[in-house]
Coordinates of C-alpha atoms (C1' of nucleotides) in Angstrom, one line a residue:
Chain A
M18 CA 20.2 -52.0 18.7
G19 CA 18.9 -50.2 21.8
S20 CA 20.2 -53.1 23.8
I21 CA 18.9 -53.7 27.3
K22 CA 22.5 -54.5 28.1
G23 CA 23.6 -51.0 27.6
D24 CA 25.7 -49.3 25.0
L25 CA 28.6 -50.9 23.3
L26 CA 31.7 -48.6 23.3
I27 CA 34.3 -49.1 20.7
Y28 CA 37.6 -47.4 20.6
N29 CA 37.8 -45.8 17.1
S30 CA 41.4 -45.4 16.0
L31 CA 40.3 -42.7 13.6
R32 CA 39.0 -40.5 16.4
G33 CA 41.3 -41.7 19.2
E34 CA 38.4 -42.2 21.6
K35 CA 35.8 -44.7 22.7
L36 CA 32.5 -44.0 21.0
V37 CA 29.1 -45.6 21.3
F38 CA 28.7 -48.1 18.5
E39 CA 25.9 -47.3 16.1
P40 CA 25.7 -49.5 13.0
L41 CA 24.8 -48.0 9.7
K42 CA 21.8 -50.3 9.4
E43 CA 20.0 -51.1 12.6
G44 CA 20.7 -54.7 13.7
F45 CA 23.4 -55.3 11.0
V46 CA 27.1 -55.0 11.2
G47 CA 29.6 -55.1 8.3
L48 CA 33.0 -56.2 9.7
Y49 CA 36.2 -56.4 7.6
V50 CA 39.5 -57.7 8.9
C51 CA 42.8 -57.7 7.0
G52 CA 43.8 -61.3 6.7
P53 CA 47.2 -63.0 6.2
T54 CA 49.6 -63.0 3.3
V55 CA 49.9 -66.7 2.6
Y56 CA 53.5 -67.0 1.8
S57 CA 54.5 -68.9 5.0
N58 CA 53.0 -70.4 8.1
V59 CA 51.1 -67.9 10.3
H60 CA 52.9 -67.2 13.5
L61 CA 51.5 -66.6 16.9
G62 CA 51.6 -62.9 16.5
N63 CA 49.4 -63.1 13.4
C64 CA 47.1 -65.3 15.3
R65 CA 46.6 -62.8 18.1
T66 CA 45.0 -60.3 15.8
F67 CA 42.7 -62.8 14.3
I68 CA 41.7 -64.1 17.7
S69 CA 41.1 -60.6 18.9
F70 CA 38.7 -60.0 16.1
D71 CA 37.1 -63.4 16.6
L72 CA 36.2 -62.1 20.0
V73 CA 34.7 -58.9 18.5
Y74 CA 32.8 -61.0 16.0
R75 CA 31.5 -63.3 18.7
Y76 CA 30.4 -60.6 21.0
L77 CA 28.5 -58.7 18.3
I78 CA 26.7 -61.9 17.5
H79 CA 26.0 -62.5 21.2
L80 CA 24.4 -59.0 21.3
G81 CA 22.1 -60.1 18.6
Y82 CA 23.6 -58.4 15.6
K83 CA 23.5 -60.0 12.2
V84 CA 27.2 -59.7 11.2
R85 CA 28.8 -60.1 7.8
Y86 CA 32.4 -60.8 8.6
V87 CA 34.8 -60.6 5.7
R88 CA 38.5 -61.5 6.1
N89 CA 40.7 -61.6 3.0
I90 CA 43.4 -63.9 2.0
T91 CA 46.3 -62.0 0.4
D92 CA 47.6 -64.4 -2.3
V93 CA 49.4 -61.8 -4.4
G94 CA 51.3 -58.6 -4.0
H95 CA 53.2 -57.0 -1.2
L96 CA 56.7 -56.4 -2.6
T97 CA 59.3 -58.0 -0.5
D98 CA 61.5 -54.9 -0.2
D99 CA 62.9 -52.1 -2.2
A100 CA 65.8 -54.1 -3.5
D101 CA 63.3 -56.5 -5.0
E102 CA 61.1 -53.9 -6.5
G103 CA 58.7 -55.7 -8.7
E104 CA 58.8 -59.1 -7.1
D105 CA 56.2 -60.2 -4.6
K106 CA 56.6 -62.5 -1.7
I107 CA 54.5 -65.3 -3.1
A108 CA 56.2 -65.3 -6.5
K109 CA 59.6 -65.2 -4.8
K110 CA 58.8 -68.1 -2.6
A111 CA 57.4 -70.0 -5.6
R112 CA 60.7 -69.6 -7.4
L113 CA 62.7 -70.7 -4.4
E114 CA 60.8 -73.9 -3.9
Q115 CA 60.1 -74.6 -7.6
L116 CA 56.4 -74.5 -7.0
E117 CA 53.5 -72.9 -8.7
P118 CA 52.5 -69.7 -6.9
M119 CA 49.0 -71.2 -6.3
E120 CA 50.6 -74.2 -4.8
I121 CA 52.2 -72.0 -2.2
V122 CA 49.0 -70.1 -1.6
H123 CA 47.0 -73.3 -1.2
Q124 CA 49.5 -74.9 1.2
Y125 CA 49.6 -71.9 3.6
T126 CA 46.0 -71.2 3.3
M127 CA 45.3 -74.7 4.5
D128 CA 47.7 -74.2 7.3
F129 CA 46.0 -70.9 8.3
H130 CA 42.6 -72.5 8.3
K131 CA 43.9 -75.4 10.4
V132 CA 45.4 -73.1 13.0
M133 CA 42.3 -70.9 13.2
E134 CA 40.2 -74.0 13.8
Q135 CA 42.6 -75.1 16.6
F136 CA 42.2 -71.8 18.2
N137 CA 38.4 -72.2 17.8
A138 CA 38.1 -69.0 15.7
I139 CA 34.9 -68.9 13.8
S140 CA 35.3 -68.8 10.1
P141 CA 34.4 -65.5 8.4
N142 CA 31.3 -65.3 6.3
I143 CA 33.3 -64.5 3.3
E144 CA 37.0 -65.1 2.8
P145 CA 37.9 -63.5 -0.5
T146 CA 41.2 -63.7 -2.3
A147 CA 43.1 -60.9 -4.0
T148 CA 43.6 -63.0 -7.2
G149 CA 39.9 -63.7 -7.4
H150 CA 39.1 -60.0 -7.5
I151 CA 41.5 -58.6 -10.1
I152 CA 38.5 -57.2 -12.1
E153 CA 37.1 -55.3 -9.1
Q154 CA 40.6 -53.9 -8.4
I155 CA 41.0 -52.7 -12.0
E156 CA 37.5 -51.1 -11.8
M157 CA 38.5 -49.3 -8.6
I158 CA 41.7 -48.0 -10.1
Q159 CA 39.8 -46.8 -13.1
A160 CA 37.4 -44.9 -10.9
I161 CA 40.3 -43.3 -9.0
L162 CA 41.9 -42.3 -12.3
D163 CA 38.6 -40.9 -13.6
N164 CA 38.3 -38.8 -10.5
G165 CA 41.8 -37.4 -11.1
F166 CA 43.5 -38.9 -8.0
A167 CA 45.9 -41.2 -9.9
Y168 CA 48.2 -41.1 -12.9
E169 CA 49.8 -43.5 -15.3
S170 CA 53.5 -43.9 -15.6
N171 CA 55.2 -46.6 -17.7
G172 CA 52.3 -48.9 -17.5
S173 CA 51.9 -48.5 -13.8
I174 CA 49.3 -46.5 -12.0
Y175 CA 50.1 -44.4 -8.9
F176 CA 47.9 -42.7 -6.4
D177 CA 48.6 -39.0 -6.3
V178 CA 48.8 -38.4 -2.6
E179 CA 49.5 -34.6 -2.7
K180 CA 46.6 -34.1 -5.1
Y181 CA 44.3 -36.1 -2.7
N182 CA 45.6 -34.1 0.2
E183 CA 44.4 -30.9 -1.3
T184 CA 40.8 -31.9 -0.6
H185 CA 41.1 -34.7 2.0
P186 CA 43.4 -35.1 4.9
Y187 CA 45.9 -37.8 4.1
G188 CA 47.3 -39.1 7.4
E189 CA 44.2 -38.6 9.5
L190 CA 44.2 -42.2 10.7
S191 CA 47.9 -42.4 11.7
G192 CA 48.0 -38.8 12.9
R193 CA 50.6 -37.8 10.4
K194 CA 51.0 -34.5 8.6
I195 CA 51.8 -34.8 4.9
E196 CA 54.7 -32.2 5.3
D197 CA 56.3 -34.5 7.9
L198 CA 55.8 -37.5 5.7
I199 CA 57.4 -35.8 2.8
A200 CA 60.3 -34.6 5.0
N201 CA 60.9 -38.1 6.3
T202 CA 60.4 -40.2 3.2
R203 CA 63.6 -42.1 2.5
D204 CA 65.2 -42.0 -0.9
L205 CA 64.5 -45.3 -2.4
D206 CA 65.6 -46.9 -5.6
G207 CA 63.3 -47.3 -8.5
Q208 CA 61.2 -44.3 -7.6
D209 CA 61.6 -42.5 -10.9
E210 CA 58.2 -43.6 -12.1
K211 CA 56.5 -41.7 -9.3
R212 CA 55.9 -38.0 -9.3
A213 CA 56.3 -37.9 -5.6
P214 CA 57.9 -40.3 -3.1
L215 CA 54.7 -40.5 -1.1
D216 CA 52.6 -41.8 -4.0
F217 CA 51.8 -45.5 -3.8
A218 CA 51.2 -48.0 -6.5
L219 CA 47.7 -49.0 -7.5
W220 CA 48.9 -51.1 -10.4
K221 CA 52.4 -52.2 -11.3
N222 CA 53.7 -53.0 -14.7
A223 CA 55.0 -56.5 -14.8
Q224 CA 58.4 -57.5 -16.2
P225 CA 58.4 -60.5 -18.5
E226 CA 59.9 -62.7 -15.9
H227 CA 57.2 -61.9 -13.4
I228 CA 55.2 -65.0 -12.6
M229 CA 51.9 -63.6 -11.4
K230 CA 50.4 -61.0 -13.8
W231 CA 47.1 -60.0 -15.4
P232 CA 46.0 -58.0 -18.4
S233 CA 44.6 -54.5 -17.7
P234 CA 43.8 -51.3 -19.6
W235 CA 47.3 -50.2 -18.8
G236 CA 49.1 -53.3 -19.9
I237 CA 50.2 -56.6 -18.3
G238 CA 50.8 -56.2 -14.5
F239 CA 49.6 -56.8 -11.1
P240 CA 47.6 -54.9 -8.4
G241 CA 49.3 -52.7 -5.8
W242 CA 49.8 -53.4 -2.2
H243 CA 46.9 -51.6 -0.6
L244 CA 44.2 -52.0 -3.2
E245 CA 42.8 -55.5 -2.6
C246 CA 41.3 -54.7 0.8
S247 CA 39.6 -51.6 -0.6
A248 CA 38.2 -53.5 -3.6
M249 CA 37.0 -56.5 -1.6
S250 CA 35.5 -54.6 1.3
T251 CA 33.6 -52.4 -1.1
K252 CA 32.3 -55.3 -3.0
Y253 CA 31.0 -57.3 0.0
L254 CA 30.3 -54.6 2.5
G255 CA 29.6 -51.5 0.4
E256 CA 31.3 -48.2 -0.1
Q257 CA 30.9 -47.4 3.5
F258 CA 30.7 -50.0 6.3
D259 CA 30.8 -50.3 10.0
I260 CA 34.0 -51.8 11.4
H261 CA 37.5 -52.4 9.8
G262 CA 40.0 -54.3 11.9
G263 CA 43.6 -55.2 11.6
G264 CA 46.9 -55.2 13.3
M265 CA 48.4 -52.0 14.6
D266 CA 51.3 -52.3 12.2
L267 CA 48.9 -51.9 9.3
K268 CA 47.6 -48.5 10.4
F269 CA 50.2 -46.8 8.3
P270 CA 50.5 -46.9 5.4
H271 CA 48.0 -49.7 4.6
H272 CA 44.9 -48.5 6.2
E273 CA 45.7 -44.9 5.5
C274 CA 45.8 -45.8 1.8
E275 CA 42.6 -47.7 2.1
I276 CA 40.9 -44.6 3.3
A277 CA 42.4 -42.6 0.5
Q278 CA 41.5 -45.2 -2.1
G279 CA 37.9 -45.5 -0.9
T280 CA 37.4 -41.8 -0.7
A281 CA 39.1 -41.1 -4.0
S282 CA 37.0 -43.7 -5.8
N283 CA 33.5 -43.0 -4.5
G284 CA 33.7 -39.8 -2.4
K285 CA 33.1 -41.5 1.0
S286 CA 35.4 -42.4 3.8
P287 CA 35.0 -46.2 3.7
V288 CA 35.0 -47.1 7.4
R289 CA 33.0 -45.8 10.4
Y290 CA 35.0 -47.5 13.1
W291 CA 38.6 -48.4 12.7
M292 CA 39.9 -50.9 15.2
H293 CA 43.5 -51.9 15.7
G294 CA 44.8 -54.8 17.7
N295 CA 48.2 -54.5 19.4
M296 CA 51.2 -56.7 18.9
L297 CA 52.2 -59.9 20.6
T298 CA 55.8 -59.5 21.7
L299 CA 58.5 -62.0 22.3
N300 CA 61.6 -61.0 24.3
G301 CA 60.0 -57.6 24.5
K302 CA 59.9 -57.2 20.7
K303 CA 57.2 -57.5 18.2
M304 CA 56.8 -61.0 16.8
S305 CA 57.8 -61.0 13.2
K306 CA 58.5 -63.5 10.6
S307 CA 61.2 -61.5 8.9
T308 CA 63.3 -61.0 12.0
G309 CA 62.9 -64.6 13.1
N310 CA 61.5 -63.4 16.4
S311 CA 58.4 -65.5 16.2
L312 CA 56.7 -68.7 17.4
L313 CA 54.5 -71.0 15.4
P314 CA 51.3 -72.3 16.9
E315 CA 52.4 -75.8 16.1
E316 CA 55.5 -75.4 18.2
L317 CA 53.3 -74.5 21.2
F318 CA 50.9 -77.3 20.7
S319 CA 53.8 -79.8 20.4
G320 CA 56.2 -78.1 22.9
E321 CA 59.0 -78.3 20.3
N322 CA 60.7 -75.0 20.9
D323 CA 63.5 -74.1 23.2
L324 CA 61.5 -71.3 24.7
L325 CA 58.9 -73.7 26.0
D326 CA 59.2 -76.2 28.8
K327 CA 56.2 -78.1 27.7
S328 CA 53.3 -78.2 25.2
Y329 CA 50.2 -76.2 25.6
D330 CA 46.6 -76.7 24.5
P331 CA 45.4 -74.2 22.0
M332 CA 42.7 -73.2 24.4
V333 CA 45.3 -72.2 27.0
V334 CA 46.9 -70.0 24.4
R335 CA 43.6 -68.4 23.7
F336 CA 42.9 -67.9 27.4
F337 CA 46.3 -66.3 27.7
M338 CA 45.5 -63.8 25.0
M339 CA 42.1 -63.1 26.5
Q340 CA 43.8 -62.0 29.7
A341 CA 45.2 -58.9 28.0
H342 CA 43.2 -56.2 26.3
Y343 CA 43.4 -56.3 22.5
R344 CA 44.8 -52.7 22.4
S345 CA 47.7 -53.5 24.7
T346 CA 50.8 -55.2 23.7
L347 CA 51.1 -58.7 25.2
D348 CA 54.4 -60.2 26.0
F349 CA 54.8 -63.9 25.5
T350 CA 56.8 -65.9 28.1
S351 CA 56.6 -69.6 28.9
E352 CA 56.1 -68.6 32.5
A353 CA 53.0 -66.5 31.7
L354 CA 51.6 -69.2 29.6
G355 CA 52.0 -71.7 32.4
A356 CA 50.2 -69.4 34.7
A357 CA 47.4 -69.0 32.1
E358 CA 47.1 -72.8 32.0
K359 CA 46.3 -73.0 35.6
G360 CA 43.8 -70.2 35.5
Y361 CA 42.2 -71.8 32.4
N362 CA 41.9 -75.1 34.2
K363 CA 40.3 -73.4 37.2
L364 CA 37.7 -71.8 35.0
M365 CA 37.0 -75.0 33.2
E366 CA 36.7 -77.0 36.4
A367 CA 34.2 -74.5 37.6
M368 CA 32.2 -74.8 34.4
K369 CA 32.0 -78.5 35.1
S370 CA 30.9 -77.9 38.7
L371 CA 28.3 -75.4 37.4
D372 CA 26.6 -78.3 35.7
E373 CA 26.6 -80.4 38.9
I374 CA 25.5 -78.0 41.7
V375 CA 21.9 -77.6 42.5
G376 CA 20.0 -74.5 43.5
G377 CA 18.2 -74.1 46.8
K378 CA 14.6 -73.2 47.4
E379 CA 15.3 -69.9 49.0
A380 CA 14.3 -66.7 47.3
D381 CA 16.5 -64.9 44.9
S382 CA 19.5 -63.8 46.9
G383 CA 20.5 -61.1 44.4
Q384 CA 24.1 -62.2 44.2
V385 CA 24.0 -63.5 40.7
K386 CA 22.5 -60.6 38.8
P387 CA 25.3 -58.1 39.6
I388 CA 27.9 -60.6 38.4
V389 CA 26.1 -61.2 35.2
D390 CA 25.7 -57.5 34.6
S391 CA 29.5 -57.1 35.2
F392 CA 30.0 -59.5 32.2
Y393 CA 28.2 -57.2 30.0
S394 CA 29.7 -54.0 31.3
A395 CA 33.2 -55.4 30.8
M396 CA 32.6 -56.4 27.2
N397 CA 30.6 -53.3 26.4
D398 CA 33.7 -51.3 27.4
D399 CA 35.6 -51.8 24.2
F400 CA 35.6 -55.6 24.4
N401 CA 37.5 -55.7 27.7
A402 CA 38.1 -59.4 27.9
P403 CA 40.6 -59.3 30.9
V404 CA 37.9 -57.5 33.0
L405 CA 35.4 -60.0 31.8
L406 CA 37.7 -62.8 33.0
A407 CA 38.1 -61.2 36.4
N408 CA 34.3 -61.0 36.7
L409 CA 34.0 -64.6 35.6
F410 CA 36.4 -65.6 38.4
E411 CA 34.0 -63.9 40.8
A412 CA 31.4 -66.3 39.6
V413 CA 33.9 -69.2 39.9
K414 CA 34.3 -68.3 43.5
L415 CA 30.6 -68.4 44.0
I416 CA 30.2 -71.7 42.2
N417 CA 33.0 -73.4 44.3
S418 CA 31.5 -72.1 47.5
V419 CA 28.1 -73.6 46.6
K420 CA 29.8 -76.8 45.6
D421 CA 31.5 -76.9 49.0
G422 CA 28.2 -76.2 50.7
K423 CA 29.4 -72.9 52.1
A424 CA 27.0 -70.9 50.0
S425 CA 23.8 -71.4 48.2
V426 CA 21.9 -69.9 45.3
S427 CA 18.3 -70.1 44.3
T428 CA 17.2 -72.3 41.4
E429 CA 16.4 -69.2 39.4
D430 CA 19.8 -67.6 40.1
L431 CA 21.6 -70.8 39.2
A432 CA 19.7 -71.0 35.9
L433 CA 20.7 -67.5 35.1
L434 CA 24.3 -68.0 36.0
R435 CA 24.5 -71.2 33.9
K436 CA 23.0 -69.5 30.9
E437 CA 25.2 -66.4 31.0
M438 CA 28.4 -68.1 32.0
Q439 CA 28.1 -70.7 29.3
A440 CA 27.4 -67.9 26.8
F441 CA 30.4 -65.8 27.9
V442 CA 32.9 -68.6 28.3
Y443 CA 32.0 -70.7 25.3
D444 CA 30.3 -68.4 22.9
V445 CA 32.0 -65.0 23.5
L446 CA 35.5 -65.9 24.7
G447 CA 35.4 -68.9 22.4
L448 CA 36.9 -71.2 25.0
K449 CA 36.1 -74.9 25.2
A450 CA 37.1 -77.9 27.3
P451 CA 40.6 -79.2 26.3
G452 CA 41.0 -82.5 24.5
S453 CA 37.3 -83.3 24.6
E454 CA 37.7 -85.8 21.8
G455 CA 39.2 -89.3 22.0
D456 CA 38.1 -90.2 25.6
N457 CA 35.8 -93.0 24.6
R458 CA 38.3 -95.7 25.4
I459 CA 40.1 -94.3 28.3
N460 CA 37.0 -93.7 30.4
P461 CA 36.2 -97.3 31.2
V462 CA 39.9 -97.9 31.9
M463 CA 40.0 -95.0 34.3
D464 CA 36.8 -96.2 36.0
L465 CA 38.5 -99.5 36.6
V466 CA 41.8 -98.1 37.8
L467 CA 40.0 -95.7 40.2
E468 CA 37.8 -98.5 41.5
L469 CA 40.9 -100.6 42.3
R470 CA 42.4 -97.6 44.0
Q471 CA 39.3 -97.0 46.0
Q472 CA 39.4 -100.6 47.2
A473 CA 42.9 -100.1 48.4
R474 CA 42.0 -96.9 50.2
T475 CA 39.1 -98.7 51.9
K476 CA 41.6 -101.2 53.2
K477 CA 43.9 -98.3 54.2
D478 CA 46.5 -99.8 51.8
W479 CA 48.0 -96.3 51.2
D480 CA 51.1 -97.8 49.4
T481 CA 48.9 -99.2 46.6
S482 CA 46.6 -96.2 46.4
D483 CA 49.5 -93.8 46.2
K484 CA 51.3 -95.9 43.7
I485 CA 48.2 -95.6 41.4
R486 CA 47.9 -91.9 42.0
D487 CA 51.6 -91.3 41.3
G488 CA 51.6 -93.5 38.3
L489 CA 48.6 -91.6 36.8
A490 CA 50.3 -88.3 37.7
A491 CA 53.3 -89.4 35.7
A492 CA 51.0 -90.0 32.8
G493 CA 49.6 -86.5 33.2
I494 CA 46.4 -87.5 34.9
T495 CA 45.5 -85.8 38.1
V496 CA 43.4 -87.6 40.6
K497 CA 41.2 -85.6 42.9
D498 CA 39.5 -87.1 46.0
S499 CA 36.4 -85.4 47.4
K500 CA 33.5 -86.4 49.6
D501 CA 31.5 -87.2 46.5
G502 CA 34.0 -89.6 45.1
T503 CA 37.1 -89.4 43.0
S504 CA 37.5 -87.5 39.8
W505 CA 40.4 -87.1 37.3
N506 CA 41.5 -85.0 34.4
Chain B
rG249 C1' 66.2 -38.2 12.6
rG250 C1' 60.5 -37.6 12.6
rU251 C1' 55.6 -39.2 14.7
rC252 C1' 53.4 -42.0 18.6
rU253 C1' 52.7 -45.4 22.6
rC254 C1' 54.0 -47.5 27.1
rG255 C1' 56.7 -48.1 32.1
rU256 C1' 51.5 -51.1 37.9
rG257 C1' 53.3 -55.6 43.6
rG258 C1' 57.7 -62.1 42.5
rC259 C1' 55.4 -63.0 37.2
rC260 C1' 51.3 -61.9 33.6
rG261 C1' 47.9 -58.1 33.4
rA262 C1' 43.1 -54.6 34.3
rG263 C1' 42.1 -49.7 36.2
rU264 C1' 42.6 -43.6 34.6
rG265 C1' 41.6 -37.8 39.9
rG266 C1' 39.3 -39.4 46.2
rC267 C1' 37.6 -47.7 49.1
rU268 C1' 38.7 -51.8 43.0
rU269 C1' 44.2 -52.9 48.1
rA270 C1' 40.6 -55.8 39.6
rG271 C1' 41.7 -60.8 38.2
rG272 C1' 45.0 -65.1 37.1
rC273 C1' 49.7 -67.4 38.6
rA274 C1' 53.3 -67.7 42.5
rA275 C1' 54.1 -67.0 48.2
rC276 C1' 52.5 -67.4 53.5
rG277 C1' 48.8 -69.1 57.5
rG278 C1' 44.4 -71.9 58.2
rU279 C1' 39.9 -75.5 57.1
rC280 C1' 39.2 -80.1 54.6
rU281 C1' 42.0 -84.9 53.5
rG282 C1' 45.1 -91.2 55.6
rC283 C1' 48.8 -88.0 53.1
rA284 C1' 48.3 -85.1 48.7
rA285 C1' 45.8 -82.5 44.9
rA286 C1' 41.5 -79.6 44.3
rA287 C1' 38.4 -76.3 46.8
rC288 C1' 37.4 -72.7 50.5
rC289 C1' 38.8 -68.7 54.3
rG290 C1' 42.6 -65.2 55.6
rU291 C1' 47.4 -62.4 54.7
rG292 C1' 51.4 -59.5 52.3
rU293 C1' 53.9 -56.8 48.5
rA294 C1' 52.3 -51.6 43.7
rC295 C1' 51.7 -47.8 40.6
rA296 C1' 59.9 -46.0 36.7
rG297 C1' 62.3 -41.3 38.9
rC298 C1' 62.0 -35.9 39.9
rG299 C1' 59.0 -31.6 40.0
rG300 C1' 54.2 -29.2 39.3
rU301 C1' 48.6 -28.5 39.3
rU302 C1' 44.8 -30.0 43.0
rC303 C1' 41.7 -30.2 49.3
rG304 C1' 43.4 -35.0 47.1
rA305 C1' 46.9 -38.3 41.8
rA306 C1' 49.1 -44.6 39.9
rU307 C1' 45.4 -41.6 37.2
rC308 C1' 46.3 -34.4 34.7
rC309 C1' 50.9 -31.3 33.2
rG310 C1' 56.5 -30.8 32.6
rC311 C1' 61.2 -32.9 32.7
rU312 C1' 64.6 -37.3 33.2
rC313 C1' 65.6 -42.4 32.6
rG314 C1' 64.0 -47.0 30.2
rA315 C1' 61.2 -50.0 26.6
rG316 C1' 58.5 -50.5 22.2
rA317 C1' 55.7 -49.3 17.6
rC318 C1' 55.3 -46.8 12.9
rC319 C1' 57.9 -43.9 9.1
rU320 C1' 59.9 -50.1 4.4
rC321 C1' 56.7 -56.1 3.6
rC322 C1' 54.3 -57.2 8.2
rA323 C1' 48.6 -59.1 12.2

RNA sequence: GGUCUCGUGGCCGAGUGGCUUAGGCAACGGUCUGCAAAACCGUGUACAGCGGUUCGAAUCCGCUCGAGACCUCCA
């Protein structure tokens, strides 16, 4: 893109280093992110990854790229565990609740969309489902079979990892050696169909009682765990595309298998830049549905969880996440979230002030340009949102000084600052003012209340004015007096 | 057990060879205010431990301790 803003560096997990981002096609980016398995409500840890890649998506757009962002919905597959060989999470859940599998899928997909909207995450351009792409998956399996990298066994198809490894390095993404993998593979039940323990299923033969199943050249069955992402990314982004994102925990085996499947089916390594978001931890451990160590977004927004002392706006949670780099683990505590809330409020107050302050007539003082440049250098360094925020707070300091009449900026500088700050705070970080809806009726009421308080203050009737202030504070409304009048939020 | 990552001041969290004492929150002093709040100015506290490389290391190497991730569904 030859950007005047400098090169964008992306940490490529495949290479283990930051590299200058060069898209396959000038000006265009293909972005694929592994989406959720919709068998339960997404928890906050899931959300972090999607919010991280929402940031990536937003910044690429800001740089002027035309991005096709694909994020799948996994609505079939993913065996629960080895004891339940042959049963997938969605089918199991359906049986438990006496629901149709698609009913489960729909319910939790709706929940996922709602949560993403609350977090102000932009919807992907395409959100394909695994069940909607059975044909593509069957075609891909056939191609892998034709190329000799898979074999049939009892109506199931397995990927032949050792055969693949003869010509391509299996384990290059996760930094594993196949000998180590073989040495460390556990003895699991129901492995007799496989030639080798490392082999993974591309297609599984379905037992009669299995709920979700489809016809295939190899009999009735269902697609394997890792295949859907390969089939859908290939369909919508091509055999090779720019960026593939996902959580760190998917690196092995899921993404390793994707590389193998893509390469085995069409001879090309499917992804140019692999990006992995790190985990959100709770009590120092990875948030996880299965261990119960997780928080639901809804619990945060309502405050209904023993770990929380109050409720938090989704934007505060988003800000909290933006304060950490996407490749670092982030530990969730109520205390840290409370601190984030204050920082977020400070930033949003400054954004309001930015609209109100006026520039002076003096010449360009040169103080704004370096700040704006620092926004770009932060984000160009592998989407370093925490540094961006630090730089934004430099701008906040300047804005507040101007507001207090202790500094001044030229009209031109102010216009530049407005444009770039709004772009980075709203468009790139995806933040917005909290609770901006539903104020239509309270505004006139507040105007009246504050007018009465002002009258009391004029008469030096502090008892009355403080009673109003304390009463409003109890209702969660903070009153702020300044030379220009009284404001509230 | 194997592979890998991390350990930064009261808290969260950037930085990766020599002034960034990043930033946010909290704390302290001051300005402003009827008093607050907000804002502004100023201040302090740090790189797990030990050893090594180097003119110089939080940053590189080794060891110790601690935490975590993956190896099995997972964002």
